[in-house]
Amino acid sequence: MKKKKMKRSSKQNKLQTRIVVTIVLVVFIAIGVNTYSTYLKYQDMKAQEAELDLAIAEAEAEKAALLAKEEYMKTDDFVKDMAREEFGMVEPDEYILKSNTEDN
């Protein structure tokens, strides 16, 4: 009778061991899949951060250029340049020289 109990208990132990090992493997696989998925999201976010950093740098450069243009527009040089370009005006001691030939 003891041998039958031992055989059963040995078979039960093997079965229980297989079940536990299977459960542990499933848990480790689930953790691995979750970790890999999180890693992929991290990589995407890192790439997105780099793109946003570049966009910020470009926007800051554009802002600096606009501020410089705004300061230039407050100067007398800007007013003189616009008067020359838009209205053909000149300083009192300047002359305009025009060519009779047409530029192609």
mmCIF file of C-alpha atoms in Angstrom:
data_model
loop_
_atom_site.group_PDB
_atom_site.id
_atom_site.type_symbol
_atom_site.label_atom_id
_atom_site.label_comp_id
_atom_site.label_asym_id
_atom_site.label_seq_id
_atom_site.Cartn_x
_atom_site.Cartn_y
_atom_site.Cartn_z
ATOM 1 C CA MET A 1 0.000 0.000 0.000
ATOM 2 C CA LYS A 2 2.838 2.353 0.725
ATOM 3 C CA LYS A 3 4.229 1.831 -2.748
ATOM 4 C CA LYS A 4 0.901 2.783 -4.325
ATOM 5 C CA LYS A 5 0.762 5.953 -2.223
ATOM 6 C CA MET A 6 4.326 6.787 -3.117
ATOM 7 C CA LYS A 7 3.666 6.201 -6.793
ATOM 8 C CA ARG A 8 0.626 8.430 -6.666
ATOM 9 C CA SER A 9 2.362 11.054 -4.675
ATOM 10 C CA SER A 10 5.374 10.893 -6.983
ATOM 11 C CA LYS A 11 3.087 11.270 -10.004
ATOM 12 C CA GLN A 12 1.218 14.081 -8.268
ATOM 13 C CA ASN A 13 4.502 15.789 -7.409
ATOM 14 C CA LYS A 14 5.647 15.590 -11.019
ATOM 15 C CA LEU A 15 2.320 16.964 -12.206
ATOM 16 C CA GLN A 16 2.363 19.740 -9.644
ATOM 17 C CA THR A 17 5.951 20.581 -10.556
ATOM 18 C CA ARG A 18 5.048 20.795 -14.241
ATOM 19 C CA ILE A 19 2.072 23.012 -13.461
ATOM 20 C CA VAL A 20 4.185 25.340 -11.327
ATOM 21 C CA VAL A 21 6.948 25.487 -13.950
ATOM 22 C CA THR A 22 4.379 26.234 -16.659
ATOM 23 C CA ILE A 23 2.808 29.002 -14.586
ATOM 24 C CA VAL A 24 6.214 30.506 -13.830
ATOM 25 C CA LEU A 25 7.151 30.406 -17.534
ATOM 26 C CA VAL A 26 3.874 32.075 -18.518
ATOM 27 C CA VAL A 27 4.453 34.807 -15.943
ATOM 28 C CA PHE A 28 8.025 35.385 -17.141
ATOM 29 C CA ILE A 29 6.884 35.514 -20.761
ATOM 30 C CA ALA A 30 4.161 38.028 -19.848
ATOM 31 C CA ILE A 31 6.688 40.160 -17.983
ATOM 32 C CA GLY A 32 9.098 39.956 -20.931
ATOM 33 C CA VAL A 33 6.436 40.999 -23.433
ATOM 34 C CA ASN A 34 5.363 43.876 -21.207
ATOM 35 C CA THR A 35 8.968 44.999 -20.729
ATOM 36 C CA TYR A 36 9.642 44.903 -24.477
ATOM 37 C CA SER A 37 6.460 46.835 -25.197
ATOM 38 C CA THR A 38 7.469 49.467 -22.655
ATOM 39 C CA TYR A 39 10.941 49.661 -24.202
ATOM 40 C CA LEU A 40 9.444 50.268 -27.661
ATOM 41 C CA LYS A 41 7.245 53.039 -26.272
ATOM 42 C CA TYR A 42 10.303 54.551 -24.600
ATOM 43 C CA GLN A 43 12.213 54.530 -27.900
ATOM 44 C CA ASP A 44 9.283 56.204 -29.691
ATOM 45 C CA MET A 45 9.047 58.864 -27.007
ATOM 46 C CA LYS A 46 12.795 59.452 -27.136
ATOM 47 C CA ALA A 47 12.615 60.009 -30.916
ATOM 48 C CA GLN A 48 9.636 62.302 -30.454
ATOM 49 C CA GLU A 49 11.562 64.260 -27.813
ATOM 50 C CA ALA A 50 14.457 64.750 -30.245
ATOM 51 C CA GLU A 51 12.057 66.033 -32.919
ATOM 52 C CA LEU A 52 10.459 68.434 -30.437
ATOM 53 C CA ASP A 53 13.866 69.680 -29.279
ATOM 54 C CA LEU A 54 14.748 70.422 -32.907
ATOM 55 C CA ALA A 55 11.439 72.222 -33.439
ATOM 56 C CA ILE A 56 12.043 74.289 -30.295
ATOM 57 C CA ALA A 57 15.530 75.247 -31.477
ATOM 58 C CA GLU A 58 14.147 76.298 -34.877
ATOM 59 C CA ALA A 59 11.372 78.325 -33.235
ATOM 60 C CA GLU A 60 13.866 80.062 -30.953
ATOM 61 C CA ALA A 61 16.082 80.921 -33.937
ATOM 62 C CA GLU A 62 13.070 82.315 -35.802
ATOM 63 C CA LYS A 63 12.078 84.321 -32.731
ATOM 64 C CA ALA A 64 15.578 85.805 -32.483
ATOM 65 C CA ALA A 65 15.500 86.736 -36.173
ATOM 66 C CA LEU A 66 12.095 88.396 -35.788
ATOM 67 C CA LEU A 67 13.236 90.327 -32.721
ATOM 68 C CA ALA A 68 16.305 91.527 -34.628
ATOM 69 C CA LYS A 69 14.088 92.572 -37.544
ATOM 70 C CA GLU A 70 11.768 94.384 -35.156
ATOM 71 C CA GLU A 71 14.701 96.317 -33.674
ATOM 72 C CA TYR A 72 15.947 97.163 -37.195
ATOM 73 C CA MET A 73 12.482 98.409 -38.142
ATOM 74 C CA LYS A 74 12.691 100.938 -35.285
ATOM 75 C CA THR A 75 15.839 102.543 -36.734
ATOM 76 C CA ASP A 76 16.274 105.440 -39.146
ATOM 77 C CA ASP A 77 18.182 103.121 -41.495
ATOM 78 C CA PHE A 78 15.033 101.080 -42.014
ATOM 79 C CA VAL A 79 13.005 104.187 -42.808
ATOM 80 C CA LYS A 80 15.658 105.330 -45.297
ATOM 81 C CA ASP A 81 15.846 101.898 -46.938
ATOM 82 C CA MET A 82 12.058 101.708 -47.297
ATOM 83 C CA ALA A 83 11.916 105.237 -48.714
ATOM 84 C CA ARG A 84 14.547 104.290 -51.304
ATOM 85 C CA GLU A 85 12.994 100.933 -52.235
ATOM 86 C CA GLU A 86 9.310 101.825 -52.171
ATOM 87 C CA PHE A 87 9.264 105.475 -53.206
ATOM 88 C CA GLY A 88 12.572 105.963 -55.005
ATOM 89 C CA MET A 89 13.605 108.735 -52.634
ATOM 90 C CA VAL A 90 17.238 109.778 -52.195
ATOM 91 C CA GLU A 91 19.305 111.847 -49.805
ATOM 92 C CA PRO A 92 19.818 115.483 -50.843
ATOM 93 C CA ASP A 93 23.421 114.832 -51.924
ATOM 94 C CA GLU A 94 22.672 111.591 -53.848
ATOM 95 C CA TYR A 95 21.841 111.031 -57.518
ATOM 96 C CA ILE A 96 19.982 108.179 -59.198
ATOM 97 C CA LEU A 97 21.658 106.689 -62.236
ATOM 98 C CA LYS A 98 19.450 104.636 -64.542
ATOM 99 C CA SER A 99 20.481 102.579 -67.525
ATOM 100 C CA ASN A 100 18.600 102.794 -70.816
ATOM 101 C CA THR A 101 19.093 99.074 -71.525
ATOM 102 C CA GLU A 102 16.613 96.552 -70.236
ATOM 103 C CA ASP A 103 17.795 93.722 -68.023
ATOM 104 C CA ASN A 104 16.761 90.285 -69.299
#
